[in-house]
mmCIF file of C-alpha atoms in Angstrom:
data_model
loop_
_atom_site.group_PDB
_atom_site.id
_atom_site.type_symbol
_atom_site.label_atom_id
_atom_site.label_comp_id
_atom_site.label_asym_id
_atom_site.label_seq_id
_atom_site.Cartn_x
_atom_site.Cartn_y
_atom_site.Cartn_z
ATOM 1 C CA MET A 426 0.000 0.000 0.000
ATOM 2 C CA ALA A 427 1.675 3.243 -1.134
ATOM 3 C CA ASP A 428 2.624 5.852 1.481
ATOM 4 C CA LYS A 429 0.796 8.601 -0.409
ATOM 5 C CA LYS A 430 -2.464 6.851 0.431
ATOM 6 C CA ARG A 431 -1.846 7.176 4.149
ATOM 7 C CA THR A 432 -1.570 10.952 4.543
ATOM 8 C CA ALA A 433 -4.462 11.167 7.051
ATOM 9 C CA SER A 434 -3.981 10.034 10.657
ATOM 10 C CA LEU A 435 -5.584 6.806 11.779
ATOM 11 C CA ASP A 436 -8.538 7.287 14.137
ATOM 12 C CA TRP A 437 -8.925 4.505 16.732
ATOM 13 C CA GLU A 438 -12.710 4.895 16.669
ATOM 14 C CA ASP A 439 -12.683 4.175 12.906
ATOM 15 C CA VAL A 440 -10.704 1.018 13.635
ATOM 16 C CA ARG A 441 -13.154 -0.033 16.340
ATOM 17 C CA TYR A 442 -16.103 0.376 13.979
ATOM 18 C CA PHE A 443 -14.241 -1.511 11.240
ATOM 19 C CA VAL A 444 -13.618 -4.524 13.490
ATOM 20 C CA ALA A 445 -17.245 -4.467 14.631
ATOM 21 C CA LEU A 446 -18.463 -4.447 11.019
ATOM 22 C CA VAL A 447 -16.245 -7.431 10.233
ATOM 23 C CA ARG A 448 -17.747 -9.200 13.234
ATOM 24 C CA HIS A 449 -21.422 -8.420 12.547
ATOM 25 C CA GLY A 450 -21.479 -8.280 8.739
ATOM 26 C CA THR A 451 -24.080 -5.570 8.124
ATOM 27 C CA LEU A 452 -24.449 -1.878 8.908
ATOM 28 C CA SER A 453 -27.672 -2.427 10.832
ATOM 29 C CA ALA A 454 -26.320 -5.281 12.985
ATOM 30 C CA THR A 455 -23.147 -3.332 13.731
ATOM 31 C CA ALA A 456 -25.158 -0.235 14.622
ATOM 32 C CA ARG A 457 -27.298 -2.244 17.044
ATOM 33 C CA ALA A 458 -24.226 -3.784 18.670
ATOM 34 C CA LEU A 459 -22.530 -0.387 19.091
ATOM 35 C CA ARG A 460 -25.794 1.404 19.968
ATOM 36 C CA VAL A 461 -25.457 3.992 17.207
ATOM 37 C CA ASN A 462 -27.297 4.557 13.926
ATOM 38 C CA HIS A 463 -26.184 2.896 10.704
ATOM 39 C CA ALA A 464 -25.129 6.262 9.229
ATOM 40 C CA THR A 465 -22.467 6.545 11.931
ATOM 41 C CA VAL A 466 -21.098 3.117 11.030
ATOM 42 C CA SER A 467 -21.068 4.054 7.345
ATOM 43 C CA ARG A 468 -19.297 7.342 8.087
ATOM 44 C CA ARG A 469 -16.636 5.642 10.188
ATOM 45 C CA LEU A 470 -15.989 3.074 7.457
ATOM 46 C CA ALA A 471 -15.684 5.783 4.816
ATOM 47 C CA SER A 472 -13.198 7.631 7.033
ATOM 48 C CA LEU A 473 -11.016 4.542 7.443
ATOM 49 C CA GLU A 474 -11.147 3.677 3.740
ATOM 50 C CA SER A 475 -10.089 7.231 2.917
ATOM 51 C CA VAL A 476 -7.018 6.805 5.128
ATOM 52 C CA PHE A 477 -5.991 3.657 3.274
ATOM 53 C CA GLY A 478 -7.057 5.034 -0.060
ATOM 54 C CA GLN A 479 -9.119 2.039 -1.188
ATOM 55 C CA PRO A 480 -12.204 -0.004 -0.284
ATOM 56 C CA LEU A 481 -11.808 -2.608 2.435
ATOM 57 C CA PHE A 482 -15.057 -4.513 1.799
ATOM 58 C CA GLU A 483 -17.067 -5.932 -1.037
ATOM 59 C CA ARG A 484 -20.633 -4.640 -0.738
ATOM 60 C CA ARG A 485 -22.929 -7.623 -1.304
ATOM 61 C CA PRO A 486 -26.700 -8.040 -0.852
ATOM 62 C CA GLU A 487 -26.139 -10.183 2.213
ATOM 63 C CA GLY A 488 -23.711 -7.720 3.817
ATOM 64 C CA PHE A 489 -20.107 -6.552 3.902
ATOM 65 C CA VAL A 490 -17.355 -9.060 3.010
ATOM 66 C CA LEU A 491 -13.665 -8.234 3.440
ATOM 67 C CA ASN A 492 -11.641 -7.916 0.263
ATOM 68 C CA GLU A 493 -7.899 -8.604 0.083
ATOM 69 C CA ALA A 494 -6.972 -5.138 1.375
ATOM 70 C CA GLY A 495 -9.514 -5.458 4.180
ATOM 71 C CA ARG A 496 -8.093 -8.790 5.299
ATOM 72 C CA ALA A 497 -4.617 -7.246 5.504
ATOM 73 C CA VAL A 498 -5.962 -4.338 7.546
ATOM 74 C CA LEU A 499 -7.890 -6.699 9.837
ATOM 75 C CA ASP A 500 -4.748 -8.579 10.849
ATOM 76 C CA GLU A 501 -3.173 -5.341 12.044
ATOM 77 C CA THR A 502 -6.269 -3.841 13.645
ATOM 78 C CA ILE A 503 -6.902 -6.941 15.756
ATOM 79 C CA VAL A 504 -3.395 -6.520 17.180
ATOM 80 C CA MET A 505 -4.245 -2.877 17.950
ATOM 81 C CA GLU A 506 -7.556 -3.839 19.559
ATOM 82 C CA GLU A 507 -5.957 -6.502 21.753
ATOM 83 C CA ALA A 508 -3.220 -4.084 22.825
ATOM 84 C CA ALA A 509 -5.828 -1.497 23.787
ATOM 85 C CA SER A 510 -7.831 -4.104 25.692
ATOM 86 C CA ALA A 511 -4.710 -5.200 27.575
ATOM 87 C CA ALA A 512 -4.049 -1.588 28.593
ATOM 88 C CA PHE A 513 -7.599 -1.220 29.920
ATOM 89 C CA ARG A 514 -7.285 -4.472 31.852
ATOM 90 C CA ARG A 515 -4.061 -3.311 33.524
ATOM 91 C CA LEU A 516 -5.770 -0.102 34.621
ATOM 92 C CA GLU A 517 -8.808 -2.007 35.896
ATOM 93 C CA ALA A 518 -6.801 -4.567 37.856
ATOM 94 C CA GLY A 519 -6.473 -2.246 40.825
ATOM 95 C CA THR A 520 -10.085 -1.049 40.965
ATOM 96 C CA ALA A 521 -12.808 -2.103 43.389
ATOM 97 C CA THR A 522 -15.679 -4.476 42.688
ATOM 98 C CA ALA A 523 -17.697 -1.915 40.742
ATOM 99 C CA GLY A 524 -18.479 -1.795 37.038
ATOM 100 C CA LEU A 525 -19.572 -4.179 34.316
ATOM 101 C CA VAL A 526 -18.816 -7.898 33.936
ATOM 102 C CA ARG A 527 -19.987 -9.618 30.749
ATOM 103 C CA ILE A 528 -20.738 -13.356 30.819
ATOM 104 C CA THR A 529 -21.435 -15.416 27.701
ATOM 105 C CA VAL A 530 -23.364 -18.640 28.199
ATOM 106 C CA VAL A 531 -25.743 -20.964 26.353
ATOM 107 C CA ARG A 532 -29.315 -19.673 26.466
ATOM 108 C CA SER A 533 -30.856 -22.483 28.509
ATOM 109 C CA LEU A 534 -28.385 -21.890 31.349
ATOM 110 C CA ALA A 535 -28.875 -18.135 31.228
ATOM 111 C CA ASP A 536 -32.679 -18.310 31.203
ATOM 112 C CA GLY A 537 -33.294 -21.260 33.440
ATOM 113 C CA PHE A 538 -30.528 -21.205 36.004
ATOM 114 C CA ILE A 539 -27.964 -18.391 36.232
ATOM 115 C CA ALA A 540 -30.238 -15.335 36.027
ATOM 116 C CA GLU A 541 -32.244 -16.584 39.000
ATOM 117 C CA ARG A 542 -29.111 -16.963 41.157
ATOM 118 C CA LEU A 543 -27.396 -13.600 40.737
ATOM 119 C CA GLY A 544 -29.584 -11.650 43.143
ATOM 120 C CA GLN A 545 -27.504 -12.271 46.273
ATOM 121 C CA LEU A 546 -24.322 -11.164 44.510
ATOM 122 C CA LEU A 547 -25.897 -7.983 43.139
ATOM 123 C CA ARG A 548 -27.445 -7.094 46.483
ATOM 124 C CA ALA A 549 -24.090 -7.509 48.229
ATOM 125 C CA HIS A 550 -22.303 -5.380 45.605
ATOM 126 C CA PRO A 551 -24.710 -2.627 44.502
ATOM 127 C CA GLN A 552 -22.114 -0.990 42.201
ATOM 128 C CA LEU A 553 -21.595 -4.216 40.255
ATOM 129 C CA ASP A 554 -23.316 -4.594 36.859
ATOM 130 C CA ILE A 555 -23.654 -7.895 35.007
ATOM 131 C CA GLU A 556 -24.425 -8.424 31.344
ATOM 132 C CA LEU A 557 -25.602 -11.972 30.664
ATOM 133 C CA ILE A 558 -25.172 -12.786 26.984
ATOM 134 C CA ALA A 559 -27.241 -15.821 26.026
ATOM 135 C CA ASP A 560 -25.652 -16.767 22.724
ATOM 136 C CA SER A 561 -24.598 -19.967 20.974
ATOM 137 C CA ARG A 562 -21.642 -18.182 19.339
ATOM 138 C CA ASN A 563 -18.238 -18.390 20.972
ATOM 139 C CA LEU A 564 -17.701 -14.712 21.728
ATOM 140 C CA SER A 565 -14.065 -13.636 21.902
ATOM 141 C CA LEU A 566 -12.557 -13.234 25.356
ATOM 142 C CA ALA A 567 -9.422 -11.753 23.772
ATOM 143 C CA ARG A 568 -11.359 -8.895 22.172
ATOM 144 C CA ARG A 569 -13.466 -8.303 25.313
ATOM 145 C CA GLU A 570 -16.732 -9.378 23.710
ATOM 146 C CA ALA A 571 -17.090 -11.124 27.080
ATOM 147 C CA ASP A 572 -15.112 -11.310 30.325
ATOM 148 C CA LEU A 573 -16.220 -14.803 31.358
ATOM 149 C CA ALA A 574 -17.478 -17.717 29.291
ATOM 150 C CA LEU A 575 -19.447 -20.775 30.379
ATOM 151 C CA ARG A 576 -19.119 -23.358 27.620
ATOM 152 C CA LEU A 577 -20.148 -26.946 27.168
ATOM 153 C CA GLY A 578 -17.265 -29.288 26.460
ATOM 154 C CA ARG A 579 -13.602 -29.142 27.431
ATOM 155 C CA PRO A 580 -11.995 -26.059 25.873
ATOM 156 C CA ALA A 581 -9.057 -26.327 23.521
ATOM 157 C CA LYS A 582 -5.640 -25.744 24.994
ATOM 158 C CA GLY A 583 -4.490 -22.147 25.002
ATOM 159 C CA GLU A 584 -3.510 -19.250 27.210
ATOM 160 C CA LEU A 585 -6.762 -19.301 29.156
ATOM 161 C CA LEU A 586 -7.754 -20.153 32.701
ATOM 162 C CA THR A 587 -10.279 -22.985 32.665
ATOM 163 C CA ARG A 588 -12.215 -24.782 35.363
ATOM 164 C CA ARG A 589 -14.835 -27.487 35.127
ATOM 165 C CA VAL A 590 -17.750 -26.265 37.204
ATOM 166 C CA ALA A 591 -20.408 -28.921 36.553
ATOM 167 C CA THR A 592 -21.253 -32.147 34.780
ATOM 168 C CA LEU A 593 -24.663 -31.883 33.131
ATOM 169 C CA GLU A 594 -26.781 -35.026 32.886
ATOM 170 C CA TYR A 595 -29.927 -35.508 30.828
ATOM 171 C CA GLY A 596 -33.249 -37.264 31.128
ATOM 172 C CA PHE A 597 -36.671 -37.488 29.478
ATOM 173 C CA TYR A 598 -39.405 -35.357 31.049
ATOM 174 C CA ALA A 599 -43.117 -34.737 30.593
ATOM 175 C CA SER A 600 -46.063 -33.316 32.504
ATOM 176 C CA HIS A 601 -47.541 -35.494 35.245
ATOM 177 C CA ALA A 602 -50.666 -36.169 33.167
ATOM 178 C CA TYR A 603 -48.723 -37.012 30.010
ATOM 179 C CA ALA A 604 -46.361 -39.302 31.933
ATOM 180 C CA ALA A 605 -49.377 -41.184 33.285
ATOM 181 C CA ARG A 606 -50.689 -41.680 29.733
ATOM 182 C CA VAL A 607 -47.320 -43.075 28.628
ATOM 183 C CA ALA A 608 -47.242 -45.371 31.666
ATOM 184 C CA ALA A 609 -50.703 -46.611 30.656
ATOM 185 C CA GLY A 610 -49.339 -47.678 27.264
ATOM 186 C CA GLU A 611 -49.776 -44.631 25.013
ATOM 187 C CA THR A 612 -47.021 -44.222 22.414
ATOM 188 C CA PRO A 613 -45.070 -41.100 23.369
ATOM 189 C CA ILE A 614 -44.826 -38.075 21.098
ATOM 190 C CA PHE A 615 -41.617 -36.086 21.391
ATOM 191 C CA ILE A 616 -40.486 -32.473 21.735
ATOM 192 C CA GLY A 617 -37.053 -31.719 20.337
ATOM 193 C CA PHE A 618 -34.619 -29.427 18.562
ATOM 194 C CA ASP A 619 -35.252 -27.787 15.216
ATOM 195 C CA VAL A 620 -33.429 -28.927 12.074
ATOM 196 C CA ASP A 621 -30.853 -26.144 12.336
ATOM 197 C CA SER A 622 -29.688 -27.488 15.704
ATOM 198 C CA GLU A 623 -28.329 -30.808 14.456
ATOM 199 C CA ALA A 624 -24.813 -29.773 15.533
ATOM 200 C CA VAL A 625 -25.994 -29.898 19.158
ATOM 201 C CA PRO A 626 -24.862 -33.313 20.480
ATOM 202 C CA GLU A 627 -28.171 -34.008 22.267
ATOM 203 C CA ALA A 628 -30.137 -33.160 19.126
ATOM 204 C CA ALA A 629 -28.015 -35.532 17.042
ATOM 205 C CA TRP A 630 -28.380 -38.261 19.679
ATOM 206 C CA VAL A 631 -32.184 -37.987 19.774
ATOM 207 C CA LYS A 632 -32.335 -38.024 15.976
ATOM 208 C CA ARG A 633 -30.355 -41.297 15.876
ATOM 209 C CA ARG A 634 -32.168 -42.891 18.793
ATOM 210 C CA PHE A 635 -35.735 -41.955 17.819
ATOM 211 C CA SER A 636 -35.623 -41.672 14.049
ATOM 212 C CA GLY A 637 -39.075 -42.068 12.547
ATOM 213 C CA ARG A 638 -40.880 -40.988 15.716
ATOM 214 C CA ARG A 639 -43.270 -38.043 15.727
ATOM 215 C CA PHE A 640 -42.108 -34.683 17.132
ATOM 216 C CA ALA A 641 -45.073 -32.443 17.984
ATOM 217 C CA LEU A 642 -42.911 -29.382 18.605
ATOM 218 C CA ARG A 643 -39.340 -28.401 17.782
ATOM 219 C CA SER A 644 -37.354 -25.464 19.119
ATOM 220 C CA ASN A 645 -33.726 -24.399 19.428
ATOM 221 C CA SER A 646 -34.485 -23.313 23.014
ATOM 222 C CA GLN A 647 -34.431 -25.947 25.741
ATOM 223 C CA THR A 648 -36.348 -23.548 27.959
ATOM 224 C CA ALA A 649 -39.127 -23.550 25.369
ATOM 225 C CA GLN A 650 -38.925 -27.344 25.142
ATOM 226 C CA ALA A 651 -39.351 -27.603 28.917
ATOM 227 C CA ALA A 652 -42.384 -25.298 28.806
ATOM 228 C CA ALA A 653 -43.923 -27.363 26.001
ATOM 229 C CA ALA A 654 -43.382 -30.587 27.927
ATOM 230 C CA ALA A 655 -44.965 -29.056 31.029
ATOM 231 C CA SER A 656 -47.959 -28.075 28.898
ATOM 232 C CA GLY A 657 -48.504 -31.710 27.908
ATOM 233 C CA TYR A 658 -47.330 -31.589 24.282
ATOM 234 C CA GLY A 659 -45.079 -34.624 24.654
ATOM 235 C CA VAL A 660 -41.785 -35.904 26.044
ATOM 236 C CA ALA A 661 -38.639 -33.738 25.973
ATOM 237 C CA LEU A 662 -35.003 -34.597 26.524
ATOM 238 C CA LEU A 663 -33.807 -31.966 29.004
ATOM 239 C CA PRO A 664 -30.824 -31.243 31.238
ATOM 240 C CA ASP A 665 -31.660 -32.466 34.725
ATOM 241 C CA TRP A 666 -30.857 -29.074 36.289
ATOM 242 C CA LEU A 667 -33.446 -27.406 34.057
ATOM 243 C CA ALA A 668 -36.178 -30.003 34.597
ATOM 244 C CA HIS A 669 -35.610 -30.254 38.359
ATOM 245 C CA SER A 670 -36.255 -26.540 38.748
ATOM 246 C CA ARG A 671 -39.873 -27.080 37.632
ATOM 247 C CA GLN A 672 -42.560 -28.721 39.719
ATOM 248 C CA ASP A 673 -44.700 -29.413 36.639
ATOM 249 C CA LEU A 674 -42.316 -31.964 35.098
ATOM 250 C CA VAL A 675 -41.660 -35.584 35.973
ATOM 251 C CA VAL A 676 -38.942 -37.899 34.686
ATOM 252 C CA LEU A 677 -39.779 -40.829 32.376
ATOM 253 C CA ASP A 678 -37.731 -43.961 31.883
ATOM 254 C CA MET A 679 -37.108 -44.120 28.129
ATOM 255 C CA GLY A 680 -34.123 -46.432 28.353
ATOM 256 C CA GLU A 681 -30.715 -44.926 27.791
ATOM 257 C CA ALA A 682 -29.974 -41.207 27.856
ATOM 258 C CA PRO A 683 -27.226 -39.268 26.074
ATOM 259 C CA PRO A 684 -23.834 -39.010 27.777
ATOM 260 C CA PRO A 685 -23.246 -36.202 30.280
ATOM 261 C CA ARG A 686 -21.543 -32.990 29.164
ATOM 262 C CA GLU A 687 -19.004 -30.940 31.083
ATOM 263 C CA LEU A 688 -19.538 -27.233 31.745
ATOM 264 C CA TRP A 689 -16.367 -25.128 31.862
ATOM 265 C CA LEU A 690 -15.716 -21.612 33.135
ATOM 266 C CA ILE A 691 -13.155 -19.804 30.979
ATOM 267 C CA MET A 692 -11.343 -16.480 31.383
ATOM 268 C CA ARG A 693 -8.091 -14.816 30.402
ATOM 269 C CA PRO A 694 -5.354 -14.724 33.096
ATOM 270 C CA ASP A 695 -5.119 -10.926 32.966
ATOM 271 C CA ILE A 696 -8.904 -10.572 33.262
ATOM 272 C CA ALA A 697 -8.860 -12.828 36.338
ATOM 273 C CA ARG A 698 -6.827 -10.172 38.198
ATOM 274 C CA ILE A 699 -9.651 -7.629 37.927
ATOM 275 C CA PRO A 700 -11.470 -7.750 41.286
ATOM 276 C CA ARG A 701 -15.018 -7.546 39.957
ATOM 277 C CA VAL A 702 -14.376 -10.298 37.389
ATOM 278 C CA ARG A 703 -12.783 -12.539 40.010
ATOM 279 C CA LEU A 704 -15.757 -11.863 42.293
ATOM 280 C CA VAL A 705 -18.278 -12.957 39.650
ATOM 281 C CA ALA A 706 -16.175 -15.982 38.665
ATOM 282 C CA ASP A 707 -16.002 -17.134 42.294
ATOM 283 C CA HIS A 708 -19.755 -16.649 42.638
ATOM 284 C CA LEU A 709 -20.418 -18.797 39.557
ATOM 285 C CA ILE A 710 -18.093 -21.533 40.825
ATOM 286 C CA ASP A 711 -19.795 -21.532 44.236
ATOM 287 C CA MET A 712 -23.221 -21.483 42.573
ATOM 288 C CA PHE A 713 -22.532 -24.698 40.675
ATOM 289 C CA GLU A 714 -20.805 -26.380 43.616
ATOM 290 C CA ARG A 715 -23.827 -25.739 45.829
ATOM 291 C CA SER A 716 -26.209 -26.901 43.120
ATOM 292 C CA THR A 717 -24.209 -30.102 42.628
ATOM 293 C CA ARG A 718 -24.352 -30.828 46.352
ATOM 294 C CA ASN A 719 -28.121 -30.330 46.154
ATOM 295 C CA GLN A 720 -28.341 -32.523 43.033
ATOM 296 C CA MET A 721 -28.879 -29.671 40.567
ATOM 297 C CA PRO A 722 -30.607 -27.739 42.083
#
């Protein structure tokens, strides 16, 4: 890239918007994530492209796709973003337990378990704010999309602090009335995952085990599946911790169940030195330890 194309100074805010657009793919999605309007995102992109003297994206109907120049810029801007994040973390390491902690976790855990158990922590630390991100995507801890991650399955090796906090077991559940009908000999109808969730191990297991059986309702939300089962629509395969939290579900013996899955808490070593992050991490660990002792929950 010729020097004459880099006469303007590089604005860090332009870089931040550029990385966000790469991450989210469209002006509207990026604007929502950054809580600005799409014109601001467009203006920031135009400013950055003027600095480099050429387009960084291909504009397609489905969104913005990096071109060759954009990919080269991305490699450098990620380094800049991580350096800036590291500087912020060093400054935060000495602060008190006030401020925001972002946790990314699968939706069923966020909706059916964690959100209900944060009250004591927030009452004890009124200046602490928590953002619970219920998302199936693996948000980046390095780029501070999240401070803590709760993920199913042992994480890959890397420069991260990891701790197994729970082993999740599964069973088949239905309403009391529906379970009685099955016990009386009625052929069970099932509730399961939608077709786009076949990558979920439990969804794939149910598909193999009960191929050809009728599914009255499908959803990518296990919380929705539990509600449907409680309403008498059929039998749902659910995590025990989710089903045990409801008085309107009862377990059914359907033979074997899928293998348990491990739940891991993950954070960066430098993030772990921030008092408020360490506080929330310790609370999550204690939460699962207590729930395990009480057989979830």
